[in-house]
Short mmCIF file of C-alpha atoms in Angstrom, two decimals:
data_model
loop_
_atom_site.label_atom_id
_atom_site.label_comp_id
_atom_site.label_asym_id
_atom_site.label_seq_id
_atom_site.Cartn_x
_atom_site.Cartn_y
_atom_site.Cartn_z
CA UNK A 359 31.50 56.34 -2.29
CA UNK A 360 33.46 59.60 -2.42
CA UNK A 361 34.25 61.28 -5.71
CA UNK A 362 37.95 60.76 -5.02
CA UNK A 363 37.59 57.02 -4.49
CA UNK A 364 39.22 54.91 -7.17
CA UNK A 365 38.15 51.34 -7.84
CA UNK A 366 41.26 49.21 -8.22
CA UNK A 367 39.71 45.78 -8.32
CA UNK A 368 36.31 44.20 -7.98
CA UNK A 369 34.66 40.88 -8.64
CA UNK A 370 32.16 38.27 -7.53
CA UNK A 371 33.13 35.53 -5.14
CA UNK A 372 31.59 32.74 -3.05
CA UNK A 373 31.72 33.01 0.75
CA UNK A 374 32.77 29.66 2.25
CA UNK A 375 32.42 28.14 5.69
CA UNK A 376 35.89 28.42 7.35
CA UNK A 377 35.77 24.85 8.66
CA UNK A 378 33.94 22.78 6.03
CA UNK A 379 34.62 25.01 2.99
CA UNK A 380 30.97 24.63 1.99
CA UNK A 381 29.29 27.41 0.00
CA UNK A 382 27.29 29.96 2.03
CA UNK A 383 26.27 32.70 -0.43
CA UNK A 384 27.65 34.87 -3.21
CA UNK A 385 29.14 38.28 -2.46
CA UNK A 386 31.00 41.14 -4.17
CA UNK A 387 34.46 42.44 -3.24
CA UNK A 388 35.36 46.01 -4.27
CA UNK A 389 38.90 47.21 -3.55
CA UNK A 390 39.34 50.98 -3.26
CA UNK A 391 42.55 52.86 -2.69
CA UNK A 392 42.10 52.94 1.08
CA UNK A 393 39.47 50.37 2.00
CA UNK A 394 37.69 47.17 0.99
CA UNK A 395 33.94 47.00 0.46
CA UNK A 396 31.99 43.74 0.80
CA UNK A 397 28.45 43.40 -0.45
CA UNK A 398 26.01 40.52 -0.05
CA UNK A 399 23.64 39.46 -2.80
CA UNK A 400 19.94 40.26 -2.31
CA UNK A 401 16.88 38.31 -3.48
CA UNK A 402 16.57 40.72 -6.41
CA UNK A 403 20.01 39.73 -7.64
CA UNK A 404 21.67 43.02 -6.72
CA UNK A 405 24.31 43.59 -4.06
CA UNK A 406 23.91 45.59 -0.86
CA UNK A 407 26.79 46.88 1.26
CA UNK A 408 27.52 44.53 4.13
CA UNK A 409 30.79 45.82 5.62
CA UNK A 410 33.75 48.13 5.04
CA UNK A 411 37.32 47.44 6.14
CA UNK A 412 40.29 49.76 6.27
CA UNK A 413 43.31 48.31 4.48
CA UNK A 414 45.47 49.09 7.52
CA UNK A 415 43.41 46.67 9.63
CA UNK A 416 43.07 44.00 6.96
CA UNK A 417 45.28 41.08 6.00
CA UNK A 418 44.73 38.71 3.10
CA UNK A 419 46.10 35.22 2.62
CA UNK A 420 46.07 33.05 -0.49
CA UNK A 421 45.14 29.63 0.85
CA UNK A 422 46.94 26.72 -0.86
CA UNK A 423 44.19 24.12 -0.98
CA UNK A 424 46.31 21.36 -2.50
CA UNK A 425 44.01 18.55 -1.41
CA UNK A 426 41.18 19.82 -3.62
CA UNK A 427 43.32 19.49 -6.74
CA UNK A 428 45.34 21.91 -8.85
CA UNK A 429 42.26 23.41 -10.50
CA UNK A 430 41.19 25.13 -7.28
CA UNK A 431 44.53 25.17 -5.47
CA UNK A 432 44.86 28.97 -5.58
CA UNK A 433 41.20 29.98 -5.61
CA UNK A 434 40.74 30.39 -1.86
CA UNK A 435 41.20 33.85 -0.38
CA UNK A 436 41.24 34.30 3.41
CA UNK A 437 40.51 37.78 4.76
CA UNK A 438 41.72 38.37 8.31
CA UNK A 439 40.11 41.14 10.40
CA UNK A 440 40.94 40.54 14.05
CA UNK A 441 39.41 38.58 15.68
CA UNK A 442 37.39 37.23 12.75
CA UNK A 443 38.17 35.63 9.41
CA UNK A 444 36.34 34.68 6.25
CA UNK A 445 37.16 32.44 3.31
CA UNK A 446 36.06 33.25 -0.23
CA UNK A 447 36.42 31.28 -3.45
CA UNK A 448 37.40 33.49 -6.38
CA UNK A 449 39.24 33.18 -9.67
CA UNK A 450 42.96 32.45 -9.43
CA UNK A 451 44.16 35.80 -10.73
CA UNK A 452 41.65 37.69 -8.58
CA UNK A 453 43.11 36.00 -5.50
CA UNK A 454 46.67 36.81 -6.56
CA UNK A 455 45.91 40.43 -7.44
CA UNK A 456 43.80 41.06 -4.35
CA UNK A 457 46.50 39.71 -2.04
CA UNK A 458 49.12 41.82 -3.80
CA UNK A 459 47.15 45.07 -3.72
CA UNK A 460 46.03 44.78 -0.08
CA UNK A 461 49.58 43.99 1.02
CA UNK A 462 51.32 46.79 -0.92
CA UNK A 463 48.79 49.65 -0.86
CA UNK A 464 49.10 50.59 2.83
CA UNK A 465 52.90 50.70 2.49
CA UNK A 466 53.54 52.41 -0.87
CA UNK A 467 50.32 54.15 -1.77
CA UNK A 468 48.45 53.98 -5.04
CA UNK A 469 51.00 55.94 -7.04
CA UNK A 470 53.73 53.35 -6.61
CA UNK A 471 51.60 50.34 -7.44
CA UNK A 472 52.69 48.13 -10.33
CA UNK A 473 51.89 44.48 -10.72
CA UNK A 474 54.95 42.22 -10.49
CA UNK A 475 55.91 40.19 -13.51
CA UNK A 476 54.57 36.86 -12.30
CA UNK A 477 51.16 38.42 -11.60
CA UNK A 478 51.08 39.89 -15.12
CA UNK A 479 51.99 36.53 -16.60
CA UNK A 480 49.26 34.76 -14.64
CA UNK A 481 46.79 37.39 -15.68
CA UNK A 482 47.72 36.91 -19.28
CA UNK A 483 47.47 33.10 -19.12
CA UNK A 484 44.04 33.25 -17.53
CA UNK A 485 42.85 35.73 -20.14
CA UNK A 486 43.22 38.63 -17.70
CA UNK A 487 45.04 41.65 -19.21
CA UNK A 488 46.74 44.56 -17.39
CA UNK A 489 46.85 47.87 -19.26
CA UNK A 490 49.47 50.50 -18.76
CA UNK A 491 47.28 52.12 -16.11
CA UNK A 492 46.37 48.71 -14.62
CA UNK A 493 42.65 49.37 -15.01
CA UNK A 494 40.25 46.49 -14.46
CA UNK A 495 37.07 45.31 -16.06
CA UNK A 496 34.68 42.40 -15.62
CA UNK A 497 33.94 39.74 -18.23
CA UNK A 498 30.57 38.06 -18.85
CA UNK A 499 31.22 35.42 -16.18
CA UNK A 500 31.88 38.02 -13.48
CA UNK A 501 35.66 37.43 -13.35
CA UNK A 502 38.18 40.25 -13.20
CA UNK A 503 39.89 40.96 -16.50
CA UNK A 504 43.22 42.68 -17.16
CA UNK A 505 44.14 43.94 -20.63
CA UNK A 506 47.75 43.07 -21.63
CA UNK A 507 49.78 43.27 -24.77
CA UNK A 508 52.30 40.50 -24.15
CA UNK A 509 52.15 37.29 -26.10
CA UNK A 510 51.79 33.87 -24.47
CA UNK A 511 54.73 32.59 -26.46
CA UNK A 512 57.07 35.00 -24.71
CA UNK A 513 56.11 33.48 -21.41
CA UNK A 514 56.61 29.96 -22.72
CA UNK A 515 60.10 30.84 -23.93
CA UNK A 516 61.03 32.10 -20.47
CA UNK A 517 59.41 29.20 -18.65
CA UNK A 518 62.32 26.67 -18.89
CA UNK A 519 64.66 29.17 -17.25
CA UNK A 520 62.08 29.95 -14.58
CA UNK A 521 61.65 26.25 -13.87
CA UNK A 522 65.42 25.82 -13.65
CA UNK A 523 65.47 28.57 -11.04
CA UNK A 524 62.68 26.87 -9.05
CA UNK A 525 64.51 23.55 -9.22
CA UNK A 526 67.79 25.12 -8.14
CA UNK A 527 66.11 26.69 -5.11
CA UNK A 528 64.00 23.55 -4.52
CA UNK A 529 60.84 25.61 -4.79
CA UNK A 530 59.02 22.53 -6.04
CA UNK A 531 55.58 23.84 -5.15
CA UNK A 532 56.03 26.80 -7.49
CA UNK A 533 57.58 24.53 -10.12
CA UNK A 534 54.56 22.20 -10.08
CA UNK A 535 52.26 25.18 -10.37
CA UNK A 536 54.16 26.41 -13.44
CA UNK A 537 54.03 22.94 -15.01
CA UNK A 538 50.29 22.86 -14.44
CA UNK A 539 49.85 26.28 -16.07
CA UNK A 540 52.01 25.18 -19.00
CA UNK A 541 49.75 22.18 -19.58
CA UNK A 542 46.71 24.45 -19.53
CA UNK A 543 48.31 26.86 -22.00
CA UNK A 544 46.65 26.91 -25.42
CA UNK A 545 49.86 27.87 -27.26
CA UNK A 546 52.12 24.94 -28.06
CA UNK A 547 55.69 24.70 -29.34
CA UNK A 548 57.25 21.26 -29.79
CA UNK A 549 60.78 22.45 -28.97
CA UNK A 550 59.71 24.25 -25.79
CA UNK A 551 57.39 21.38 -24.82
CA UNK A 552 60.31 18.95 -25.04
CA UNK A 553 62.39 21.16 -22.75
CA UNK A 554 59.56 21.50 -20.28
CA UNK A 555 58.98 17.75 -20.31
CA UNK A 556 62.60 17.28 -19.25
CA UNK A 557 62.07 19.74 -16.39
CA UNK A 558 58.90 17.96 -15.38
CA UNK A 559 60.76 14.65 -15.16
CA UNK A 560 63.42 16.34 -13.03
CA UNK A 561 60.75 17.65 -10.67
CA UNK A 562 59.17 14.19 -10.45
CA UNK A 563 62.57 12.72 -9.60
CA UNK A 564 63.18 15.28 -6.86
CA UNK A 565 59.76 14.68 -5.35
CA UNK A 566 60.28 10.92 -5.57
CA UNK A 567 63.56 11.28 -3.69
CA UNK A 568 61.75 13.21 -0.97
CA UNK A 569 59.41 10.26 -0.53
CA UNK A 570 62.15 7.63 -0.68
CA UNK A 571 64.76 9.21 1.57
CA UNK A 572 64.99 7.65 5.06
CA UNK A 573 64.27 10.87 6.91
CA UNK A 574 61.16 11.65 4.89
CA UNK A 575 58.79 9.96 7.31
CA UNK A 576 60.12 11.47 10.51
CA UNK A 577 57.18 12.95 12.32
CA UNK A 578 54.71 10.37 11.04
CA UNK A 579 53.14 9.44 7.72
CA UNK A 580 52.02 12.98 6.97
CA UNK A 581 55.63 14.19 6.74
CA UNK A 582 55.67 13.12 3.08
CA UNK A 583 52.22 14.47 2.30
CA UNK A 584 53.45 17.59 0.48
CA UNK A 585 55.66 15.62 -1.91
CA UNK A 586 52.88 13.09 -2.57
CA UNK A 587 50.35 15.85 -3.18
CA UNK A 588 52.64 17.57 -5.68
CA UNK A 589 53.25 14.28 -7.49
CA UNK A 590 49.49 13.74 -7.65
CA UNK A 591 49.09 17.18 -9.22
CA UNK A 592 51.57 16.10 -11.88
CA UNK A 593 49.40 13.08 -12.65
CA UNK A 594 51.59 10.65 -10.69
CA UNK A 595 49.26 9.98 -7.77
CA UNK A 596 49.39 6.18 -8.06
CA UNK A 597 53.17 6.28 -8.45
CA UNK A 598 53.51 8.53 -5.39
CA UNK A 599 51.28 6.22 -3.37
CA UNK A 600 53.38 3.23 -4.39
CA UNK A 601 56.59 4.99 -3.30
CA UNK A 602 55.04 5.95 0.01
CA UNK A 603 53.77 2.46 0.80
CA UNK A 604 57.10 0.91 -0.13
CA UNK A 605 58.80 3.25 2.27
CA UNK A 606 56.33 2.34 5.00
CA UNK A 607 57.04 -1.35 4.34
CA UNK A 608 60.78 -0.74 4.73
CA UNK A 609 60.14 0.96 8.06
CA UNK A 610 57.95 -1.93 9.17
CA UNK A 611 60.67 -4.46 8.43
CA UNK A 612 63.22 -2.39 10.29
CA UNK A 613 60.91 -2.19 13.30
CA UNK A 614 60.26 -5.95 13.21
CA UNK A 615 63.99 -6.62 13.52
CA UNK A 616 63.95 -4.83 16.85
CA UNK A 617 61.40 -7.31 18.24
CA UNK A 618 63.32 -10.18 19.81
CA UNK A 619 62.04 -13.74 19.54
CA UNK A 620 61.91 -14.62 23.23
CA UNK A 621 60.80 -17.61 25.23
CA UNK A 622 57.45 -15.87 25.65
CA UNK A 623 55.78 -16.56 22.28
CA UNK A 624 52.57 -14.72 23.20
CA UNK A 625 54.51 -11.56 24.04
CA UNK A 626 56.19 -11.80 20.64
CA UNK A 627 52.84 -12.19 18.88
CA UNK A 628 51.36 -9.23 20.78
CA UNK A 629 54.27 -6.98 19.81
CA UNK A 630 53.99 -7.96 16.15
CA UNK A 631 50.23 -7.37 16.12
CA UNK A 632 50.61 -3.99 17.84
CA UNK A 633 53.18 -2.91 15.26
CA UNK A 634 51.06 -4.13 12.34
CA UNK A 635 47.81 -2.69 13.67
CA UNK A 636 49.39 0.70 14.31
CA UNK A 637 50.81 0.94 10.80
CA UNK A 638 47.60 -0.15 9.07
CA UNK A 639 45.49 2.19 11.20
CA UNK A 640 47.84 5.05 10.39
CA UNK A 641 47.75 4.49 6.63
CA UNK A 642 44.05 3.66 6.43
CA UNK A 643 43.10 6.73 8.46
CA UNK A 644 45.19 9.02 6.29
CA UNK A 645 43.65 7.82 3.04
CA UNK A 646 40.13 7.25 4.33
CA UNK A 647 38.83 10.19 2.29
CA UNK A 648 40.75 9.26 -0.88
CA UNK A 649 38.93 6.28 -2.40
CA UNK A 650 41.09 6.33 -5.52
CA UNK A 651 43.86 4.75 -3.43
CA UNK A 652 41.77 2.11 -1.63
CA UNK A 653 42.99 -0.76 -3.80
CA UNK A 654 46.64 0.15 -3.23
CA UNK A 655 46.14 0.54 0.51
CA UNK A 656 44.32 -2.79 0.79
CA UNK A 657 47.00 -4.54 -1.28
CA UNK A 658 49.68 -3.04 0.95
CA UNK A 659 47.82 -4.14 4.09
CA UNK A 660 47.60 -7.65 2.68
CA UNK A 661 51.34 -7.68 2.02
CA UNK A 662 52.16 -6.47 5.53
CA UNK A 663 49.79 -9.05 6.99
CA UNK A 664 51.54 -11.75 4.99
CA UNK A 665 54.85 -10.73 6.58
CA UNK A 666 53.27 -10.74 10.05
CA UNK A 667 51.76 -14.19 9.62
CA UNK A 668 55.00 -15.53 8.16
CA UNK A 669 56.82 -14.52 11.35
CA UNK A 670 54.09 -15.94 13.58
CA UNK A 671 54.08 -19.19 11.64
CA UNK A 672 57.87 -19.54 11.66
CA UNK A 673 58.58 -18.57 15.27
CA UNK A 674 55.42 -19.69 17.08
CA UNK A 675 53.16 -22.14 15.26
CA UNK A 676 55.68 -24.36 13.48
CA UNK A 677 57.73 -24.97 16.63
CA UNK A 678 54.83 -27.13 17.96
CA UNK A 679 53.96 -25.13 21.09
CA UNK A 680 51.38 -26.15 23.66
CA UNK A 681 47.76 -26.11 22.52
CA UNK A 682 47.15 -23.21 24.89
CA UNK A 683 49.72 -21.10 23.04
CA UNK A 684 48.01 -21.88 19.74
CA UNK A 685 44.66 -20.85 21.19
CA UNK A 686 45.91 -17.56 22.60
CA UNK A 687 47.87 -16.79 19.44
CA UNK A 688 44.73 -17.20 17.37
CA UNK A 689 42.78 -15.07 19.84
CA UNK A 690 45.33 -12.24 19.63
CA UNK A 691 45.25 -12.32 15.83
CA UNK A 692 41.46 -12.29 15.69
CA UNK A 693 41.24 -9.40 18.16
CA UNK A 694 43.60 -7.41 15.94
CA UNK A 695 41.54 -8.24 12.85
CA UNK A 696 38.32 -7.22 14.60
CA UNK A 697 39.83 -3.84 15.49
CA UNK A 698 40.85 -3.25 11.88
CA UNK A 699 37.46 -4.42 10.60
CA UNK A 700 35.74 -1.84 12.80
CA UNK A 701 37.57 0.89 10.90
CA UNK A 702 36.83 -0.59 7.47
CA UNK A 703 39.86 -2.82 6.80
CA UNK A 704 38.62 -6.41 6.55
CA UNK A 705 41.58 -8.82 6.48
CA UNK A 706 40.23 -11.78 8.46
CA UNK A 707 39.86 -13.87 5.31
CA UNK A 708 43.58 -13.39 4.62
CA UNK A 709 44.46 -14.74 8.06
CA UNK A 710 42.28 -17.79 7.40
CA UNK A 711 43.87 -18.33 4.00
CA UNK A 712 47.50 -17.82 4.99
CA UNK A 713 47.56 -19.35 8.47
CA UNK A 714 44.90 -22.07 8.24
CA UNK A 715 47.07 -24.95 6.94
CA UNK A 716 49.93 -24.29 9.38
CA UNK A 717 47.52 -23.97 12.29
CA UNK A 718 45.80 -27.24 11.44
CA UNK A 719 49.14 -29.05 11.15
CA UNK A 720 50.25 -27.67 14.53
CA UNK A 721 47.00 -28.83 16.16
CA UNK A 722 47.43 -32.32 14.74
CA UNK A 723 51.05 -32.53 15.90
CA UNK A 724 50.23 -31.28 19.38
CA UNK A 725 47.26 -33.59 19.73
CA UNK A 726 49.36 -36.55 18.65
CA UNK A 727 51.67 -35.92 21.61
CA UNK A 728 48.68 -35.63 23.95
CA UNK A 729 47.20 -38.92 22.75
CA UNK A 730 50.46 -40.76 23.24
CA UNK A 731 50.45 -39.87 26.93
CA UNK A 732 46.75 -40.74 27.36
CA UNK A 733 47.12 -44.13 25.65
CA UNK A 734 50.19 -44.96 27.72
CA UNK A 735 48.26 -44.29 30.94
CA UNK A 736 45.30 -46.37 29.73
CA UNK A 737 47.58 -49.39 29.33
CA UNK A 738 48.75 -48.93 32.93
CA UNK A 739 45.23 -48.68 34.38
CA UNK A 740 44.66 -50.92 37.45
CA UNK A 741 41.48 -49.29 38.88
CA UNK A 742 43.02 -48.41 42.21
CA UNK A 743 42.09 -45.41 44.39
CA UNK A 744 44.06 -42.21 44.04
CA UNK A 745 45.99 -41.88 47.30
CA UNK A 746 47.49 -38.46 47.99
CA UNK A 747 50.34 -37.50 50.29
CA UNK A 748 48.25 -35.66 52.85
CA UNK A 749 44.90 -34.14 53.61
CA UNK A 750 46.15 -30.74 52.43
CA UNK A 751 47.08 -32.31 49.09
CA UNK A 752 43.57 -33.75 48.87
CA UNK A 753 42.10 -30.32 49.66
CA UNK A 754 44.19 -28.74 46.91
CA UNK A 755 43.01 -31.39 44.43
CA UNK A 756 39.36 -30.85 45.36
CA UNK A 757 39.76 -27.07 44.99
CA UNK A 758 41.62 -27.40 41.70
CA UNK A 759 38.88 -29.48 40.11
CA UNK A 760 36.16 -27.37 41.70
CA UNK A 761 37.61 -24.26 40.03
CA UNK A 762 36.92 -25.75 36.60
CA UNK A 763 33.47 -27.07 37.54
CA UNK A 764 34.22 -30.64 38.65
CA UNK A 765 32.99 -31.90 42.03
CA UNK A 766 34.74 -34.91 43.61
CA UNK A 767 33.62 -34.53 47.22
CA UNK A 768 31.41 -37.57 46.80
CA UNK A 769 34.41 -39.70 45.77
CA UNK A 770 36.49 -39.11 48.92
CA UNK A 771 37.16 -42.48 50.60
CA UNK A 772 35.56 -42.81 54.03
CA UNK A 773 38.24 -45.19 55.31
CA UNK A 774 41.15 -42.94 54.34
CA UNK A 775 41.92 -39.31 55.06
CA UNK A 776 43.77 -38.63 51.78
CA UNK A 777 42.26 -40.80 49.05
CA UNK A 778 39.52 -40.60 46.44
CA UNK A 779 37.73 -43.52 44.83
CA UNK A 780 38.89 -42.45 41.40
CA UNK A 781 41.65 -43.81 39.26
CA UNK A 782 44.72 -41.49 39.18
CA UNK A 783 44.73 -41.91 35.41
CA UNK A 784 41.11 -40.73 35.31
CA UNK A 785 42.12 -37.55 37.19
CA UNK A 786 44.84 -36.99 34.60
CA UNK A 787 42.37 -37.59 31.78
CA UNK A 788 39.94 -35.09 33.32
CA UNK A 789 42.65 -32.42 33.35
CA UNK A 790 43.74 -33.18 29.79
CA UNK A 791 40.22 -33.38 28.37
CA UNK A 792 39.06 -30.12 29.96
CA UNK A 793 42.25 -28.26 29.00
CA UNK A 794 41.94 -29.51 25.42
CA UNK A 795 38.28 -28.49 25.19
CA UNK A 796 39.09 -25.04 26.57
CA UNK A 797 41.88 -24.52 24.02
CA UNK A 798 40.04 -25.95 21.04
CA UNK A 799 36.92 -23.85 21.64
CA UNK A 800 38.40 -20.65 20.13
CA UNK A 801 40.30 -22.65 17.51
CA UNK A 802 37.00 -24.07 16.24
CA UNK A 803 36.31 -20.56 14.86
CA UNK A 804 39.40 -20.91 12.67
CA UNK A 805 39.81 -22.84 9.40
CA UNK A 806 41.02 -25.74 11.57
CA UNK A 807 37.51 -26.41 12.89
CA UNK A 808 37.34 -29.88 11.36
CA UNK A 809 40.72 -30.78 12.89
CA UNK A 810 39.48 -29.65 16.31
CA UNK A 811 36.36 -31.80 16.07
CA UNK A 812 38.38 -34.74 14.80
CA UNK A 813 40.82 -34.52 17.73
CA UNK A 814 37.99 -34.23 20.24
CA UNK A 815 36.19 -37.25 18.83
CA UNK A 816 39.36 -39.34 18.85
CA UNK A 817 40.16 -38.51 22.48
CA UNK A 818 36.64 -39.18 23.73
CA UNK A 819 36.17 -42.30 21.62
CA UNK A 820 39.44 -43.88 22.74
CA UNK A 821 38.73 -43.29 26.41
CA UNK A 822 35.14 -44.52 26.14
CA UNK A 823 36.42 -47.62 24.37
CA UNK A 824 38.85 -48.10 27.25
CA UNK A 825 36.01 -47.79 29.80
CA UNK A 826 33.72 -50.09 27.83
CA UNK A 827 36.35 -52.81 27.52
CA UNK A 828 37.29 -52.59 31.21
CA UNK A 829 33.86 -52.97 32.85
CA UNK A 830 34.27 -54.74 36.19
CA UNK A 831 32.79 -54.92 39.71
CA UNK A 832 35.43 -52.57 41.12
CA UNK A 833 34.10 -49.64 43.16
CA UNK A 834 36.88 -47.44 41.76
CA UNK A 835 35.79 -48.31 38.22
CA UNK A 836 32.15 -47.48 38.97
CA UNK A 837 33.06 -44.15 40.55
CA UNK A 838 35.51 -43.35 37.75
CA UNK A 839 33.05 -44.18 34.95
CA UNK A 840 30.33 -42.12 36.65
CA UNK A 841 32.72 -39.20 37.17
CA UNK A 842 33.88 -39.23 33.55
CA UNK A 843 30.41 -39.63 32.01
CA UNK A 844 28.41 -37.31 34.27
CA UNK A 845 30.92 -34.52 34.88
CA UNK A 846 34.11 -34.53 32.81
CA UNK A 847 32.81 -35.15 29.29
CA UNK A 848 29.59 -33.10 29.71
CA UNK A 849 31.71 -30.16 30.94
CA UNK A 850 34.04 -30.60 27.98
CA UNK A 851 31.07 -30.72 25.63
CA UNK A 852 29.63 -27.50 27.05
CA UNK A 853 33.01 -25.75 26.86
CA UNK A 854 33.91 -26.92 23.38
CA UNK A 855 30.56 -26.38 21.67
CA UNK A 856 29.60 -23.17 23.47
CA UNK A 857 28.94 -21.44 20.12
CA UNK A 858 26.55 -24.15 18.93
CA UNK A 859 22.87 -23.84 19.79
CA UNK A 860 22.35 -27.51 20.65
CA UNK A 861 24.78 -30.38 20.84
CA UNK A 862 24.42 -34.01 21.81
CA UNK A 863 27.73 -35.45 20.60
CA UNK A 864 28.32 -37.38 23.82
CA UNK A 865 24.78 -38.76 23.94
CA UNK A 866 24.97 -40.04 20.35
CA UNK A 867 28.43 -41.49 20.87
CA UNK A 868 27.29 -43.49 23.90
CA UNK A 869 24.02 -44.64 22.32
CA UNK A 870 25.58 -45.71 19.03
CA UNK A 871 28.94 -47.15 20.11
CA UNK A 872 28.96 -47.77 23.86
CA UNK A 873 25.47 -48.67 25.14
CA UNK A 874 27.03 -50.55 28.08
CA UNK A 875 28.21 -47.23 29.51
CA UNK A 876 24.81 -45.52 29.35
CA UNK A 877 23.86 -46.48 32.95
CA UNK A 878 27.01 -44.76 34.23
CA UNK A 879 26.06 -41.57 32.37
CA UNK A 880 23.04 -40.99 34.63
CA UNK A 881 23.69 -38.98 37.78
CA UNK A 882 21.80 -39.51 41.06
CA UNK A 883 19.18 -36.86 40.24
CA UNK A 884 18.33 -38.48 36.92
CA UNK A 885 18.12 -41.90 38.58
CA UNK A 886 15.81 -40.52 41.29
CA UNK A 887 13.53 -39.00 38.65
CA UNK A 888 13.39 -42.29 36.74
CA UNK A 889 12.58 -44.22 39.94
CA UNK A 890 9.77 -41.81 40.75
CA UNK A 891 8.39 -42.21 37.23
CA UNK A 892 8.51 -46.01 37.57
CA UNK A 893 6.71 -45.90 40.95
CA UNK A 894 4.07 -43.56 39.56
CA UNK A 895 3.60 -45.85 36.59
CA UNK A 896 3.08 -48.89 38.90
#
């Protein structure tokens, strides 16, 4: 250092990582009249010079770290030296004074330097005192110390007017900072405290209006972040969160009104789920790092889900749609819940609780209509071949059943070009049974599992009873019974119970209730194996 150098300010600080804000090491900042010295701590505990910066090439920024809380909101100091930067954590007044000096010195020179009033007041309230010559000293904790002769009470007496000025200019950030400093002040006066409490309530009201107003969320959920953060600093974090979530709910309801209930119920369900999933993902992502609000966020998600399911129940499920619509609706809902679960929002149990009864009732109603048609056809059964209009119609039928895994080539009549030795009612039953099994398979993962199994058992049992009571020497009957017992019901069993490890519902049903039908349940391969076993035994 030169003999003419004058130390204006110095103090210890902590160098932080610019991205993560994690501590790196301690250092010393020394501000001279024309340059800034930075020293790094050595293993011996002393500091060695690391770099020197001219004030003309240096810029300093007080970083407002509101997310870390009011206690450290003003303790980050960013030094900019193109093209690099560094962040340091220092005492509040050190950051304020350093930023002031580095900004003013290159312009006015040391002779014109005088701390502004708000810097003096902050120095005084943090036990930092400016003397007439603005000299600086260091206390036992390594913080910069100003020596001042003004009383704290004088500042308190001026604070209501200063807050009024902040409120008038809507400088709510500065107003919250002043309120925070007032609460940290050791000097108390009941009259002044009452006035300041009134100002605090006014600030809370203004911030609340910023959260409530319709335009506050333009630009996404983070548009209200500043107002919520300031409310949290005033000790109203839960209240601010409640206001924010209510506003999000109002926006959700407005968006839902724009979704028309069309003749395409699945499209309606998809649009609702997309809207709900987007909102929940948005909110959950924003507050992922704020566990103190998890309960409120989860409660809000549950409320929004309740609205979603209410609309689905009213406009889709309760209007008794086809079983396929019920199956796809449940699939869309579960896919949405799985996506939310992957990001930590588990709401599947709420879907089960809120939608289970309505879903089960819809399945029962739909199945009742299906059974009426099946029973009516069973009463009209005459065991006659199914004659089609043409060979092309027969080809289409064979291909249609082949696509789902049913083979009827062996039933084509040899004496007719467009007929199969199957009852037309049996073909209808095959279509109905397979379609029902396909739709009930995903629904068995819902709370309506017992209803699905009950419907399946009733359909199979009634048709097996019909076959058992109609045994005759008819070729059509024999082909039909074989087709139903070796292809249709086994395929339905495989489709319906695909999630179960092993299932023998059909086998038990035949053995216990319809033993007369067991011979028809053996296909040609099984019969050939049994014949070979009998021959080998003889």
